[in-house]
Short mmCIF file of C-alpha atoms and ligand atoms in Angstrom, two decimals:
data_model
loop_
_atom_site.label_atom_id
_atom_site.label_comp_id
_atom_site.label_asym_id
_atom_site.label_seq_id
_atom_site.Cartn_x
_atom_site.Cartn_y
_atom_site.Cartn_z
CA MET B 1 -4.94 23.30 -34.21
CA ALA B 2 -2.78 20.32 -34.98
CA LYS B 3 -2.77 17.83 -32.13
CA LEU B 4 0.43 15.94 -31.51
CA ASN B 5 0.71 12.27 -30.59
CA GLU B 6 0.82 12.60 -26.82
CA ASN B 7 1.91 9.01 -26.42
CA TYR B 8 5.38 10.43 -26.95
CA LEU B 9 5.09 11.98 -23.48
CA ASN B 10 5.12 8.46 -22.07
CA ILE B 11 8.52 7.49 -23.49
CA LYS B 12 11.52 7.76 -21.18
CA GLN B 13 13.22 10.97 -22.22
CA SER B 14 16.82 10.21 -21.37
CA TYR B 15 18.18 7.85 -23.95
CA LEU B 16 20.58 5.39 -22.30
CA PHE B 17 23.51 5.91 -24.64
CA SER B 18 23.34 9.69 -24.52
CA GLU B 19 23.57 9.59 -20.72
CA ILE B 20 26.58 7.27 -21.00
CA ALA B 21 28.21 9.56 -23.58
CA LYS B 22 27.65 12.57 -21.32
CA ARG B 23 29.29 10.91 -18.31
CA VAL B 24 32.23 9.70 -20.42
CA ASN B 25 32.72 13.14 -22.00
CA ASP B 26 32.67 14.84 -18.61
CA PHE B 27 35.27 12.39 -17.33
CA CYS B 28 37.52 12.83 -20.39
CA GLU B 29 37.38 16.61 -20.10
CA ALA B 30 38.39 16.45 -16.46
CA ASN B 31 41.06 13.78 -17.10
CA PRO B 32 42.52 14.42 -20.56
CA ASN B 33 45.54 12.14 -19.97
CA LYS B 34 43.65 8.99 -19.06
CA LYS B 35 42.99 6.36 -21.73
CA VAL B 36 39.37 5.28 -21.72
CA ILE B 37 38.50 1.84 -23.18
CA ARG B 38 34.98 1.53 -24.55
CA LEU B 39 33.23 -1.81 -24.20
CA GLY B 40 29.81 -0.19 -24.17
CA ILE B 41 27.86 0.42 -27.34
CA GLY B 42 26.90 -2.53 -29.54
CA ASP B 43 28.56 -1.38 -32.73
CA VAL B 44 31.01 -3.36 -34.82
CA THR B 45 34.54 -2.07 -35.49
CA LEU B 46 36.03 -4.31 -38.21
CA PRO B 47 35.79 -3.06 -41.81
CA LEU B 48 33.53 -4.68 -44.42
CA GLY B 49 34.83 -7.91 -45.98
CA SER B 50 36.75 -7.83 -49.25
CA LEU B 51 34.02 -9.63 -51.20
CA VAL B 52 31.43 -7.09 -50.03
CA ILE B 53 33.71 -4.21 -51.03
CA LYS B 54 34.27 -5.77 -54.46
CA ALA B 55 30.52 -6.16 -55.00
CA LEU B 56 29.87 -2.58 -53.87
CA HIS B 57 32.50 -1.24 -56.31
CA GLY B 58 31.06 -3.34 -59.13
CA ALA B 59 27.57 -1.97 -58.44
CA VAL B 60 28.85 1.62 -58.36
CA ASP B 61 30.36 1.07 -61.82
CA GLU B 62 27.04 -0.33 -63.06
CA MET B 63 25.36 2.89 -61.95
CA SER B 64 27.76 4.87 -64.14
CA LYS B 65 26.54 3.42 -67.47
CA ALA B 66 23.12 3.92 -69.05
CA GLU B 67 22.90 0.20 -69.99
CA THR B 68 23.33 -1.01 -66.42
CA PHE B 69 22.01 1.98 -64.47
CA LYS B 70 19.23 1.20 -61.93
CA GLY B 71 16.49 3.54 -60.80
CA TYR B 72 13.69 2.52 -58.44
CA GLY B 73 13.91 -1.15 -57.58
CA PRO B 74 11.29 -3.47 -56.13
CA GLU B 75 10.27 -2.22 -52.67
CA GLN B 76 10.61 -5.77 -51.28
CA GLY B 77 14.20 -6.14 -52.50
CA TYR B 78 15.73 -7.44 -55.73
CA ASP B 79 15.06 -11.07 -56.59
CA PHE B 80 18.80 -11.83 -56.63
CA LEU B 81 19.04 -10.90 -52.94
CA ARG B 82 15.74 -12.47 -51.85
CA ASN B 83 16.79 -15.71 -53.53
CA SER B 84 20.23 -15.71 -51.95
CA ILE B 85 18.64 -15.19 -48.50
CA LYS B 86 16.25 -18.04 -49.26
CA ASP B 87 19.24 -20.27 -50.17
CA TYR B 88 21.02 -19.22 -46.98
CA TYR B 89 17.98 -20.34 -44.94
CA LYS B 90 17.93 -23.59 -46.87
CA ARG B 91 21.59 -24.28 -46.11
CA ASN B 92 20.63 -23.85 -42.45
CA GLY B 93 17.77 -26.34 -42.87
CA VAL B 94 14.84 -23.90 -43.04
CA GLU B 95 12.48 -23.62 -46.01
CA VAL B 96 11.16 -20.13 -46.68
CA GLU B 97 9.86 -18.71 -49.96
CA ALA B 98 11.43 -15.70 -51.65
CA ASP B 99 8.17 -13.74 -51.41
CA GLU B 100 8.16 -14.24 -47.64
CA ILE B 101 11.46 -12.31 -47.43
CA PHE B 102 11.40 -8.50 -47.34
CA VAL B 103 14.70 -6.66 -47.66
CA SER B 104 14.96 -3.46 -45.61
CA ASP B 105 17.40 -0.88 -44.28
CA GLY B 106 17.72 -2.80 -41.02
CA ALA B 107 16.05 -4.66 -38.19
CA LYS B 108 15.54 -1.56 -36.06
CA SER B 109 13.23 -0.03 -38.68
CA ASP B 110 11.35 -3.25 -39.22
CA THR B 111 10.84 -4.14 -35.55
CA GLY B 112 9.47 -0.62 -35.12
CA ASN B 113 7.42 -0.49 -38.33
CA ILE B 114 5.77 -3.87 -37.78
CA THR B 115 3.67 -2.19 -35.08
CA ASP B 116 1.65 -0.65 -38.00
CA MET B 117 0.19 -4.12 -38.59
CA PHE B 118 -1.49 -4.45 -35.22
CA SER B 119 -4.50 -2.90 -33.58
CA THR B 120 -3.71 -0.69 -30.60
CA ASP B 121 -5.80 -2.86 -28.27
CA ASN B 122 -3.40 -5.79 -28.44
CA VAL B 123 -1.56 -6.73 -25.26
CA VAL B 124 2.20 -6.76 -25.88
CA LEU B 125 4.52 -9.00 -23.88
CA VAL B 126 8.18 -8.06 -23.67
CA PRO B 127 11.01 -9.50 -21.62
CA ASP B 128 12.73 -7.34 -18.99
CA PRO B 129 15.66 -6.67 -19.54
CA VAL B 130 14.99 -5.77 -23.16
CA TYR B 131 16.25 -3.98 -26.30
CA PRO B 132 14.45 -0.63 -25.77
CA VAL B 133 13.10 -0.34 -29.36
CA TYR B 134 10.30 -2.88 -28.75
CA VAL B 135 9.03 -0.95 -25.76
CA ASP B 136 9.29 2.60 -27.09
CA THR B 137 7.68 1.87 -30.47
CA ASN B 138 4.66 0.31 -28.79
CA ILE B 139 4.34 3.20 -26.32
CA MET B 140 4.38 5.57 -29.32
CA ASN B 141 1.29 3.72 -30.56
CA GLY B 142 -0.38 3.77 -27.16
CA ARG B 143 -0.32 0.02 -26.71
CA LYS B 144 -0.44 -1.79 -23.37
CA ILE B 145 2.81 -3.55 -22.47
CA ILE B 146 3.26 -6.28 -19.93
CA TYR B 147 6.66 -7.51 -18.86
CA MET B 148 8.06 -10.95 -18.19
CA ASP B 149 11.01 -11.21 -15.88
CA GLY B 150 14.39 -12.34 -17.11
CA THR B 151 16.34 -13.25 -13.98
CA ALA B 152 19.32 -15.31 -12.90
CA GLU B 153 16.81 -18.02 -11.85
CA ASN B 154 15.50 -18.52 -15.39
CA GLY B 155 18.86 -17.84 -17.02
CA PHE B 156 17.38 -14.60 -18.45
CA LEU B 157 15.15 -16.72 -20.68
CA PRO B 158 11.55 -16.11 -19.59
CA MET B 159 9.12 -18.87 -20.56
CA PRO B 160 5.39 -18.68 -21.38
CA ASP B 161 2.93 -18.53 -18.52
CA GLU B 162 -0.54 -19.86 -19.32
CA ASN B 163 -2.06 -17.36 -16.87
CA VAL B 164 -0.70 -14.42 -18.84
CA LYS B 165 -2.66 -13.64 -21.99
CA ALA B 166 -0.61 -11.78 -24.56
CA ASP B 167 -1.35 -11.07 -28.23
CA ILE B 168 2.06 -9.95 -29.42
CA ILE B 169 5.28 -11.35 -27.97
CA TYR B 170 8.79 -10.05 -28.55
CA LEU B 171 11.66 -12.50 -28.24
CA CYS B 172 15.32 -11.82 -28.99
CA SER B 173 17.77 -14.75 -29.11
CA PRO B 174 20.76 -14.60 -28.86
CA ASN B 175 19.65 -11.83 -26.59
CA ASN B 176 20.71 -8.23 -26.42
CA PRO B 177 21.58 -7.32 -23.64
CA THR B 178 21.94 -10.64 -21.78
CA GLY B 179 23.60 -12.85 -24.40
CA ALA B 180 21.28 -15.71 -23.35
CA VAL B 181 20.06 -18.10 -26.09
CA TYR B 182 16.84 -20.14 -26.17
CA ASN B 183 17.19 -23.83 -27.01
CA LYS B 184 14.83 -25.70 -29.35
CA GLU B 185 12.55 -27.02 -26.60
CA GLN B 186 12.15 -23.55 -25.11
CA LEU B 187 11.29 -21.99 -28.47
CA LYS B 188 8.87 -24.85 -29.14
CA ALA B 189 7.07 -23.97 -25.91
CA TRP B 190 6.75 -20.37 -27.10
CA VAL B 191 5.49 -21.42 -30.54
CA ASP B 192 2.94 -23.74 -28.92
CA TYR B 193 1.77 -20.97 -26.60
CA ALA B 194 1.39 -18.55 -29.53
CA ASN B 195 -0.52 -21.01 -31.71
CA LYS B 196 -2.79 -22.00 -28.82
CA ASN B 197 -3.60 -18.38 -27.97
CA GLY B 198 -3.66 -16.97 -31.49
CA ALA B 199 -0.71 -14.74 -30.59
CA ILE B 200 2.10 -13.59 -32.87
CA ILE B 201 5.79 -13.85 -31.93
CA LEU B 202 8.10 -11.13 -33.24
CA PHE B 203 11.49 -12.84 -33.18
CA ASP B 204 14.62 -10.71 -33.36
CA SER B 205 17.42 -12.85 -34.76
CA ALA B 206 19.97 -10.07 -35.30
CA TYR B 207 22.69 -12.13 -33.58
CA GLU B 208 21.99 -15.52 -35.19
CA CYS B 209 25.50 -15.62 -36.71
CA PHE B 210 27.03 -15.64 -33.23
CA VAL B 211 25.44 -19.00 -32.41
CA ALA B 212 28.37 -21.42 -32.27
CA ASP B 213 26.60 -24.41 -30.68
CA PRO B 214 24.97 -26.44 -33.50
CA GLU B 215 22.25 -27.63 -31.09
CA LEU B 216 20.97 -24.08 -30.58
CA PRO B 217 18.41 -22.68 -33.05
CA ARG B 218 19.44 -19.70 -35.20
CA SER B 219 15.96 -19.21 -36.58
CA ILE B 220 12.62 -19.61 -34.85
CA LEU B 221 11.29 -20.72 -38.24
CA SER B 222 13.23 -23.96 -37.74
CA ILE B 223 10.73 -24.84 -34.98
CA GLU B 224 7.69 -26.93 -35.91
CA GLY B 225 4.53 -24.82 -36.02
CA ALA B 226 6.38 -21.48 -36.19
CA LYS B 227 5.19 -20.52 -39.66
CA THR B 228 1.66 -19.86 -38.47
CA CYS B 229 2.73 -17.49 -35.69
CA CYS B 230 6.27 -16.11 -36.07
CA VAL B 231 7.80 -13.16 -37.87
CA GLU B 232 11.61 -13.14 -37.95
CA PHE B 233 13.81 -10.04 -38.10
CA CYS B 234 17.39 -10.37 -39.31
CA SER B 235 20.16 -7.95 -40.05
CA LEU B 236 23.54 -7.79 -41.73
CA SER B 237 24.64 -5.27 -39.09
CA LYS B 238 26.29 -7.72 -36.71
CA THR B 239 26.56 -10.60 -39.22
CA ALA B 240 28.75 -8.74 -41.70
CA GLY B 241 29.53 -5.32 -40.22
CA PHE B 242 26.70 -3.45 -41.97
CA THR B 243 25.81 -1.13 -39.07
CA GLY B 244 26.72 1.90 -41.20
CA THR B 245 25.97 0.33 -44.59
CA ARG B 246 22.37 -0.57 -43.62
CA CYS B 247 20.67 -3.75 -44.75
CA GLY B 248 18.38 -6.21 -43.03
CA TYR B 249 15.50 -8.52 -43.89
CA THR B 250 12.28 -9.69 -42.35
CA VAL B 251 10.58 -13.00 -42.99
CA VAL B 252 6.78 -12.85 -42.85
CA PRO B 253 5.39 -16.35 -43.47
CA LYS B 254 2.31 -16.53 -45.68
CA ALA B 255 0.71 -18.97 -43.27
CA ILE B 256 0.06 -16.16 -40.73
CA VAL B 257 -3.60 -15.42 -41.43
CA LYS B 258 -5.94 -13.80 -38.90
CA LYS B 259 -9.73 -13.45 -38.69
CA THR B 260 -11.12 -9.95 -39.11
CA SER B 261 -13.94 -8.57 -36.99
CA ASP B 262 -16.40 -8.96 -39.90
CA GLY B 263 -15.54 -12.64 -40.31
CA GLY B 264 -13.09 -12.26 -43.20
CA GLU B 265 -9.37 -13.03 -43.24
CA LEU B 266 -6.20 -10.96 -43.38
CA SER B 267 -2.75 -12.24 -44.32
CA LEU B 268 0.10 -10.58 -42.46
CA ASN B 269 2.38 -11.15 -45.45
CA HIS B 270 -0.05 -9.27 -47.73
CA MET B 271 -0.38 -6.46 -45.21
CA TRP B 272 3.38 -6.09 -44.79
CA ASN B 273 3.80 -6.09 -48.57
CA ARG B 274 1.15 -3.39 -48.81
CA ARG B 275 2.83 -1.34 -46.08
CA GLN B 276 6.30 -1.59 -47.56
CA THR B 277 5.14 -0.75 -51.10
CA THR B 278 3.29 2.28 -49.71
CA LYS B 279 5.78 3.67 -47.20
CA PHE B 280 9.17 2.37 -48.36
CA ASN B 281 11.02 2.61 -51.66
CA GLY B 282 13.57 -0.10 -51.21
CA VAL B 283 17.23 -0.47 -50.24
CA PRO B 284 19.78 1.01 -52.69
CA TYR B 285 20.82 -1.38 -55.49
CA ILE B 286 24.49 -0.87 -54.57
CA ILE B 287 23.87 -1.97 -50.97
CA GLN B 288 21.82 -4.97 -52.05
CA LYS B 289 24.70 -6.09 -54.29
CA GLY B 290 27.03 -5.84 -51.28
CA ALA B 291 24.52 -7.78 -49.17
CA ALA B 292 24.19 -10.54 -51.76
CA ALA B 293 27.96 -11.06 -51.56
CA VAL B 294 27.57 -11.87 -47.84
CA PHE B 295 25.20 -14.76 -48.60
CA THR B 296 27.55 -16.58 -50.95
CA VAL B 297 29.46 -19.45 -49.38
CA GLU B 298 32.73 -17.48 -49.60
CA GLY B 299 31.05 -14.32 -48.29
CA MET B 300 29.81 -16.23 -45.26
CA GLU B 301 33.34 -17.53 -44.63
CA GLU B 302 34.54 -13.95 -44.53
CA ALA B 303 31.73 -12.92 -42.19
CA LYS B 304 32.50 -15.90 -39.93
CA ALA B 305 36.15 -14.83 -39.71
CA MET B 306 35.02 -11.40 -38.47
CA ILE B 307 32.70 -12.96 -35.93
CA ASP B 308 35.50 -15.26 -34.75
CA THR B 309 37.59 -12.17 -34.01
CA TYR B 310 34.84 -10.82 -31.76
CA ARG B 311 34.37 -14.27 -30.27
CA LYS B 312 38.00 -14.29 -29.13
CA ASN B 313 37.37 -11.02 -27.28
CA ALA B 314 34.21 -12.43 -25.74
CA LYS B 315 36.18 -15.42 -24.49
CA LEU B 316 38.76 -13.12 -22.93
CA ILE B 317 35.97 -11.36 -21.03
CA SER B 318 34.16 -14.52 -19.95
CA ASP B 319 37.44 -16.17 -18.87
CA THR B 320 38.11 -13.13 -16.69
CA MET B 321 34.66 -13.41 -15.13
CA ASP B 322 35.28 -17.12 -14.44
CA GLU B 323 38.62 -16.33 -12.85
CA LEU B 324 37.05 -13.69 -10.60
CA ASP B 325 34.01 -15.83 -9.85
CA VAL B 326 31.63 -13.19 -11.24
CA LYS B 327 28.30 -14.64 -12.41
CA TYR B 328 27.43 -13.95 -16.06
CA THR B 329 25.46 -15.05 -19.09
CA GLY B 330 26.42 -14.77 -22.77
CA GLY B 331 29.86 -14.59 -24.27
CA ILE B 332 29.82 -17.91 -26.07
CA ASN B 333 27.00 -17.62 -28.58
CA SER B 334 26.76 -13.86 -28.34
CA PRO B 335 28.98 -10.76 -28.49
CA TYR B 336 27.66 -9.66 -25.07
CA ILE B 337 28.67 -10.60 -21.56
CA TRP B 338 26.01 -9.76 -18.98
CA PHE B 339 27.21 -10.01 -15.40
CA GLU B 340 26.07 -9.33 -11.89
CA CYS B 341 27.62 -6.09 -10.60
CA PRO B 342 30.35 -6.97 -8.09
CA PHE B 343 30.23 -5.63 -4.51
CA ASN B 344 26.39 -5.62 -4.62
CA MET B 345 26.44 -2.35 -6.49
CA TYR B 346 23.63 -0.64 -8.41
CA SER B 347 24.56 -0.65 -12.11
CA TRP B 348 24.88 3.14 -12.56
CA ASN B 349 27.12 3.29 -9.47
CA PHE B 350 29.20 0.45 -10.86
CA PHE B 351 29.36 2.31 -14.18
CA ASP B 352 30.83 5.34 -12.39
CA LYS B 353 33.26 3.15 -10.47
CA MET B 354 34.50 1.49 -13.68
CA LEU B 355 34.91 4.88 -15.34
CA ASN B 356 36.65 6.57 -12.41
CA ASP B 357 38.81 3.70 -11.16
CA ILE B 358 39.83 1.83 -14.31
CA GLN B 359 38.54 3.93 -17.25
CA VAL B 360 36.54 1.12 -18.82
CA VAL B 361 33.11 1.97 -20.24
CA GLY B 362 30.29 -0.56 -20.22
CA THR B 363 26.51 -0.34 -20.22
CA PRO B 364 24.56 -0.29 -16.95
CA GLY B 365 21.85 -2.95 -16.91
CA ALA B 366 19.33 -0.48 -15.46
CA GLY B 367 19.05 1.01 -18.95
CA PHE B 368 17.39 -2.21 -20.17
CA GLY B 369 14.73 -2.59 -17.47
CA LYS B 370 14.33 -3.08 -13.73
CA ASN B 371 15.75 -6.62 -13.81
CA GLY B 372 18.97 -5.09 -15.06
CA ASP B 373 19.39 -2.80 -12.04
CA ASN B 374 22.25 -4.85 -10.62
CA TYR B 375 23.72 -6.10 -13.90
CA PHE B 376 26.21 -4.79 -16.39
CA ARG B 377 26.84 -5.40 -20.10
CA LEU B 378 30.24 -5.55 -21.81
CA THR B 379 30.66 -6.05 -25.54
CA SER B 380 33.32 -7.87 -27.53
CA PHE B 381 33.34 -5.33 -30.39
CA ASN B 382 36.54 -3.50 -29.39
CA ASN B 383 39.90 -4.89 -30.55
CA TYR B 384 41.85 -7.66 -28.80
CA GLU B 385 44.55 -5.44 -27.28
CA ASN B 386 42.03 -3.04 -25.76
CA THR B 387 39.83 -5.86 -24.51
CA LYS B 388 42.86 -7.52 -22.91
CA GLU B 389 43.94 -4.29 -21.25
CA ALA B 390 40.39 -3.65 -20.05
CA MET B 391 40.32 -7.09 -18.43
CA GLU B 392 43.68 -6.57 -16.74
CA ARG B 393 42.32 -3.33 -15.31
CA PHE B 394 39.06 -5.03 -14.35
CA LYS B 395 40.97 -7.54 -12.22
CA THR B 396 42.53 -4.69 -10.20
CA LEU B 397 39.04 -3.78 -8.91
CA PHE B 398 39.15 -7.00 -6.89
CA LYS B 399 42.54 -6.45 -5.24
C1 LIG X 401 21.94 -4.34 -33.41
C2 LIG X 401 20.57 -4.88 -33.23
C3 LIG X 401 19.69 -4.95 -34.30
C4 LIG X 401 20.12 -4.53 -35.68
O1 LIG X 401 19.56 -3.36 -36.05
P1 LIG X 401 19.87 -2.76 -37.47
O2 LIG X 401 18.83 -1.70 -37.60
O3 LIG X 401 19.68 -3.85 -38.47
O4 LIG X 401 21.26 -2.23 -37.46
C5 LIG X 401 18.44 -5.48 -34.09
N1 LIG X 401 18.06 -5.95 -32.89
C6 LIG X 401 18.89 -5.92 -31.84
C7 LIG X 401 18.44 -6.49 -30.56
C8 LIG X 401 20.16 -5.36 -31.98
O5 LIG X 401 20.97 -5.32 -30.92
#
């Protein structure tokens, strides 16, 4: 008889966003005339930039002629895209080599798939609150997870603790859900901890484009010593509106080399290359052409204009929180505003209050871990008018 992977029994069954959708649908059915404003799910709303669209059309036309048609491409991504990502890093002051960059269908797949590279007896350290993918994918493999607390006291930026021995560490900065961003000194402390303990940091940089403050790092690879211990996951999803188009990339430095139990050596870059060439057949040529357009100087200008639109919404939300004296993180270098639930409420109760009283949907912090129990996440991905109306309604809760 086939035996199933029973680790799946250990994953929380109710997925956060399906519970939210259920409650919102129930409300809408009971109140068909009320306008609900959604500041919940982290999905973009603006269309793709004109340069991306032009590149996509051009690539579609290439597929229509035998001379320019493309079949299977390199599993790691076409050289034109790997090189433009390499140049993008260089413009931001970070040297990476093209064969350290692996193009993929997104950061969610890669942050999950990277678990293939590690033995199940590693101890995994994740922040709480956290993007649930890191936790669930490790539970699926039966790995032990320990949590580090993100709290108001540490600004939701947990720091290494020499008494805690971890082998694999997940960091996400700018953070989803808290919007908090590590500074250079803080990331240096993590890199030093990892190198000292032989650990590997899996750094999710999906929101790097939202970093407005030039003093804050957008890549952990800009930190001295990072190339021997850090893998970086990036995505065009939030950078350029590719959530439905699908393209990301992961940088696996060649300097990450670990001892094997028989005294040999294994390179993580070689392993990841081997995994991708075995289990993945590459991102569509058409999509890679669209992605390459994002990394041109003009393409980045277009992407920045989109991000500035979201930034304006984020400012509207954070200004409202300031006005109401509600404590929050994020909003400046991140599309998320993470705030303490007013009236000492539990986050699911506050969710229901927002829905029933003012018809604004957010995400209860409890869905991201126990430290989120009394926190709430709003996103800046809706349009300006809706965000403004949502904030006007939000203020009425305090009257
Ligand atoms: C949105 C998001 C991603 C991007 O995932 P894709 O699969 O590239 O769309 C990665 N990490 C975090 C924390 C995110 O919020």
